[in-house]
Structure formats: structure tokens, C-alpha cells
């Protein structure tokens, strides 16, 4: 039996950011998924388990041959090849070593339907210890257990993704009810405390009146006053304790809720009027030899589809002018931006806010931060260095930089945009594109995603 476990594991980045503190887990043999919000530390944990990072404290125990597929394999190689080919090559190289423990970080990113099917088959057949991080629902329906990473802790759920989601939904419903009940308790205790304060105020007023009118000795009156003060303090302490207890229950209940911030892209400068000519091609032949006739009017949404290597990324790069066509011309008549598959638009040495300011140099810093809040980068989170972001965070920051650029893009080109997104971030992306009023050209293998964002036409390549 090959083992993979941690004991009292802690990991802190050089800037002081704590990822894990006293984490002890054991990865069981079989097919396991690791899920959690973007930025929760999934990739960091895989790197620690593989020995690519040293823990700040604690121990990682591993035995057997370990293979790890990196999430950023397309960034790690300086290559112009379509991303799916790089992922397939990297996975094939790992499997040649016949690993006993396999750590897969977004293994179906960039893959066409045929290549995804081969990954699914690998997961079905693998007999060692498998831990996979993925947003691919079809892949995660094939696992035996799900490890939920939330706020630095891991909780195991038996079953596949659907079973996990059913249990989490039930837990969240219970947590929501607990929050509502606790809020009600807090309001009641606040009312009771207010009434208690009014009662005490009335007692003090009566006591002062008695003090002024009584003929009893002052010593007796002072004793009665002290007794009343002690009684009042106890009375107040009881209500304060009840209110503190209610607030504590509310805090614990709210900590169980997992609310996802919405991305709002209400940017008027991105609006494209109906029937306005956005893009035309004339006799276009890509470097790959493929001929394509592309026409977009108004806020149309079109998809470019096809197997890996068919030329989808080449077409997007040709539209933007990053690549010259073999023949023909591309006529783009509105401001445009490309979200590249490699997510290499950001300067890793700069913060999120600085990257956005770089693309919108005329924007005031406060305006940049206000707009970043729409993308769920609020306060200090906007000061994170791009090089420290998780895959999903990097995607969100890149999307923000593109949409907040000057001039605002009325044509947005997206190359495999759902790569690296957890399920919450996926919903955020769909919501963001639902509110975007410009034109879209999307290269994607994800048919469900294309349907959700309202793609009207498809241009198949290859």
C-alpha cells in the first residue's frame, strides 16, 4: 500500500499569508477529488504532497512513485502550440513513469472531446491513489470520495460530485435556517436588554427620589444604594451574557454559509448597437491552411469549435493581429480585447490594481478600485500580486483588466475561458457574460457553457 498523508502541516507564504495551519489528512487509495473555492489552496496542497514545496512546519509522508500534472502546464512551456496538445504531452510523460500516486490539477483543461474521454478512461482504470482537482463535472462524477477544502480545513464526503453537492446543499439549507434563527434570537435579546435598561433607569429614578425625601439615616440609605447597584449589575450582566451568547451562535452559523459574490459588468462603454458591423473577414486563410469566412454584427455571440490543433487559438490570434494570415484580411471595427488561454496578460510583479491601471492609464486609482470591487476584489485583495493568484483568481483578475481597459472592449475574444474555474467562479463568469453587452467570440470545448452564455452560431474548424 502506498501512502500519502500530512501531519500537523502548516504553510505560510513569504508575505505572511497563511494557507494551512495544523492540517492532518490522509489520502486514501482510490479515486479522490479535491474541491474548494479558487484561492483556497488546492494547487498549493498538491505541490506540498508532491514535494515541490516544503511545509513551514509539520510533515508530509509519501511512498511510491508520484506523478503530478500541473495546472499551469501551458504557462510553463514557451510554445505557440494549441494548449490541449501541451496538456496531453505532459500527461503522457507522467504516465510513462507508471506512478503509484497520481496528482492531477485540472487535467481536462484545453482538451477536446476525444482527449477528455481518454482522461476519463484513465481515471476509471487507475488502481493506485488518485487525487484530482478539476471543475469538469463529467470527470468528478467518476470519483469515489470528495475532499472539501474550505478555510484551510478538509472534510471528506463519500461519493461522487452529485452526492457531494446534495450533502452540501442540505448542510447549507440547515445553516441558513440556523442563521435566521440566530438573528431572531439576537434581535430578541437586544429588545430584552433595552427593556432591562429602561427598567433600571426607572428604578434609579425612584431610588434618587427616595434618597431626596427619606428621613432614614444616610448609612442605611447608602447600604440600600449599594445593594441596588449590585442587583442592577447582576441584572445587566445576565442580559449581556444572553446577548453575547446569541451573537456567538449567529457568528458560528454564519461561518457555515458559503456565499458567492456576484460579478457585475454594467459597463456602458462596452455596449454594441444592434446591426452594427463588428467584424468581417475577406478571403481569410490561417497559417494552418484553414479557410474561414467570419461575420459578426451587433452584440452577437459566436463560438469557434473543433478538436485540439484545429486552429481555434490561431484564429483568435489572427483576429487580434498577433499572427498574420497566410491570405486575406480581417476587418475589426470596434475596440477589442483577447482573454488568452495562457492567461499571460498580467504582469506578475504588479498588483491586481496596478495591472488594471496599466491598461486604463487615465482612470483614477479610486475609480479602479471601485470597479475592481465588481469583480470581488475588495480592499486589500486588490493589492495582491498577480504572481500569487490561484488559477481562478488570475482568470477573474485578467477578465477585470480586459473589461476595465481603455478603450472598453466592444468585442471580447475568449480562449477556453472555463479553464481553472471552480464551480462558484464558473457561475460568476456566466453571470458576468450575461450582463456584458458587447460581441463575443468564444473558443471552447464546453458545450454546456456555450449554451448558458447564449451562443447563437458556431464556426467549426478541422
PDB file of N, CA, C and O in Angstrom, residues 201-215 218 221:
ATOM      1  N   UNK A 201     -33.355  52.195  34.620  1.00  0.00           N
ATOM      2  CA  UNK A 201     -33.425  53.661  34.661  1.00  0.00           C
ATOM      3  C   UNK A 201     -34.584  54.118  35.544  1.00  0.00           C
ATOM      4  O   UNK A 201     -34.467  55.086  36.317  1.00  0.00           O
ATOM      5  N   UNK A 202     -35.730  53.414  35.457  1.00  0.00           N
ATOM      6  CA  UNK A 202     -36.868  53.743  36.306  1.00  0.00           C
ATOM      7  C   UNK A 202     -36.572  53.506  37.777  1.00  0.00           C
ATOM      8  O   UNK A 202     -36.959  54.313  38.636  1.00  0.00           O
ATOM      9  N   UNK A 203     -35.861  52.407  38.060  1.00  0.00           N
ATOM     10  CA  UNK A 203     -35.504  52.107  39.443  1.00  0.00           C
ATOM     11  C   UNK A 203     -34.556  53.166  40.001  1.00  0.00           C
ATOM     12  O   UNK A 203     -34.692  53.601  41.161  1.00  0.00           O
ATOM     13  N   UNK A 204     -33.610  53.601  39.186  1.00  0.00           N
ATOM     14  CA  UNK A 204     -32.658  54.624  39.656  1.00  0.00           C
ATOM     15  C   UNK A 204     -33.375  55.941  39.946  1.00  0.00           C
ATOM     16  O   UNK A 204     -33.046  56.647  40.897  1.00  0.00           O
ATOM     17  N   UNK A 205     -34.347  56.240  39.081  1.00  0.00           N
ATOM     18  CA  UNK A 205     -35.088  57.481  39.294  1.00  0.00           C
ATOM     19  C   UNK A 205     -35.881  57.431  40.595  1.00  0.00           C
ATOM     20  O   UNK A 205     -35.897  58.401  41.368  1.00  0.00           O
ATOM     21  N   UNK A 206     -36.521  56.288  40.853  1.00  0.00           N
ATOM     22  CA  UNK A 206     -37.271  56.136  42.103  1.00  0.00           C
ATOM     23  C   UNK A 206     -36.333  56.170  43.311  1.00  0.00           C
ATOM     24  O   UNK A 206     -36.644  56.754  44.347  1.00  0.00           O
ATOM     25  N   UNK A 207     -35.180  55.519  43.179  1.00  0.00           N
ATOM     26  CA  UNK A 207     -34.221  55.491  44.292  1.00  0.00           C
ATOM     27  C   UNK A 207     -33.713  56.891  44.609  1.00  0.00           C
ATOM     28  O   UNK A 207     -33.542  57.265  45.783  1.00  0.00           O
ATOM     29  N   UNK A 208     -33.461  57.687  43.560  1.00  0.00           N
ATOM     30  CA  UNK A 208     -32.985  59.045  43.797  1.00  0.00           C
ATOM     31  C   UNK A 208     -34.060  59.895  44.480  1.00  0.00           C
ATOM     32  O   UNK A 208     -33.764  60.703  45.381  1.00  0.00           O
ATOM     33  N   UNK A 209     -35.318  59.666  44.067  1.00  0.00           N
ATOM     34  CA  UNK A 209     -36.421  60.402  44.688  1.00  0.00           C
ATOM     35  C   UNK A 209     -36.554  60.021  46.148  1.00  0.00           C
ATOM     36  O   UNK A 209     -36.757  60.892  47.029  1.00  0.00           O
ATOM     37  N   UNK A 210     -36.418  58.708  46.444  1.00  0.00           N
ATOM     38  CA  UNK A 210     -36.485  58.248  47.842  1.00  0.00           C
ATOM     39  C   UNK A 210     -35.339  58.815  48.665  1.00  0.00           C
ATOM     40  O   UNK A 210     -35.495  59.194  49.823  1.00  0.00           O
ATOM     41  N   UNK A 211     -34.143  58.866  48.042  1.00  0.00           N
ATOM     42  CA  UNK A 211     -32.959  59.437  48.723  1.00  0.00           C
ATOM     43  C   UNK A 211     -33.210  60.896  49.114  1.00  0.00           C
ATOM     44  O   UNK A 211     -32.857  61.335  50.205  1.00  0.00           O
ATOM     45  N   UNK A 212     -33.842  61.601  48.198  1.00  0.00           N
ATOM     46  CA  UNK A 212     -34.072  63.024  48.455  1.00  0.00           C
ATOM     47  C   UNK A 212     -35.152  63.256  49.520  1.00  0.00           C
ATOM     48  O   UNK A 212     -35.109  64.258  50.236  1.00  0.00           O
ATOM     49  N   UNK A 213     -36.118  62.328  49.629  1.00  0.00           N
ATOM     50  CA  UNK A 213     -37.264  62.562  50.503  1.00  0.00           C
ATOM     51  C   UNK A 213     -37.225  61.803  51.826  1.00  0.00           C
ATOM     52  O   UNK A 213     -38.002  62.110  52.740  1.00  0.00           O
ATOM     53  N   UNK A 214     -36.359  60.807  51.947  1.00  0.00           N
ATOM     54  CA  UNK A 214     -36.390  59.958  53.145  1.00  0.00           C
ATOM     55  C   UNK A 214     -35.760  60.665  54.346  1.00  0.00           C
ATOM     56  O   UNK A 214     -34.906  61.555  54.187  1.00  0.00           O
ATOM     57  N   UNK A 215     -36.184  60.241  55.557  1.00  0.00           N
ATOM     58  CA  UNK A 215     -35.614  60.753  56.792  1.00  0.00           C
ATOM     59  C   UNK A 215     -34.748  59.694  57.465  1.00  0.00           C
ATOM     60  O   UNK A 215     -34.309  59.900  58.599  1.00  0.00           O
ATOM     61  N   UNK A 218     -28.341  58.257  56.760  1.00  0.00           N
ATOM     62  CA  UNK A 218     -27.611  58.149  55.491  1.00  0.00           C
ATOM     63  C   UNK A 218     -26.882  56.827  55.348  1.00  0.00           C
ATOM     64  O   UNK A 218     -26.745  56.308  54.249  1.00  0.00           O
ATOM     65  N   UNK A 221     -29.261  54.369  53.993  1.00  0.00           N
ATOM     66  CA  UNK A 221     -29.548  54.672  52.585  1.00  0.00           C
ATOM     67  C   UNK A 221     -28.401  54.262  51.670  1.00  0.00           C
ATOM     68  O   UNK A 221     -28.619  53.728  50.581  1.00  0.00           O
TER      69      UNK A 221
END
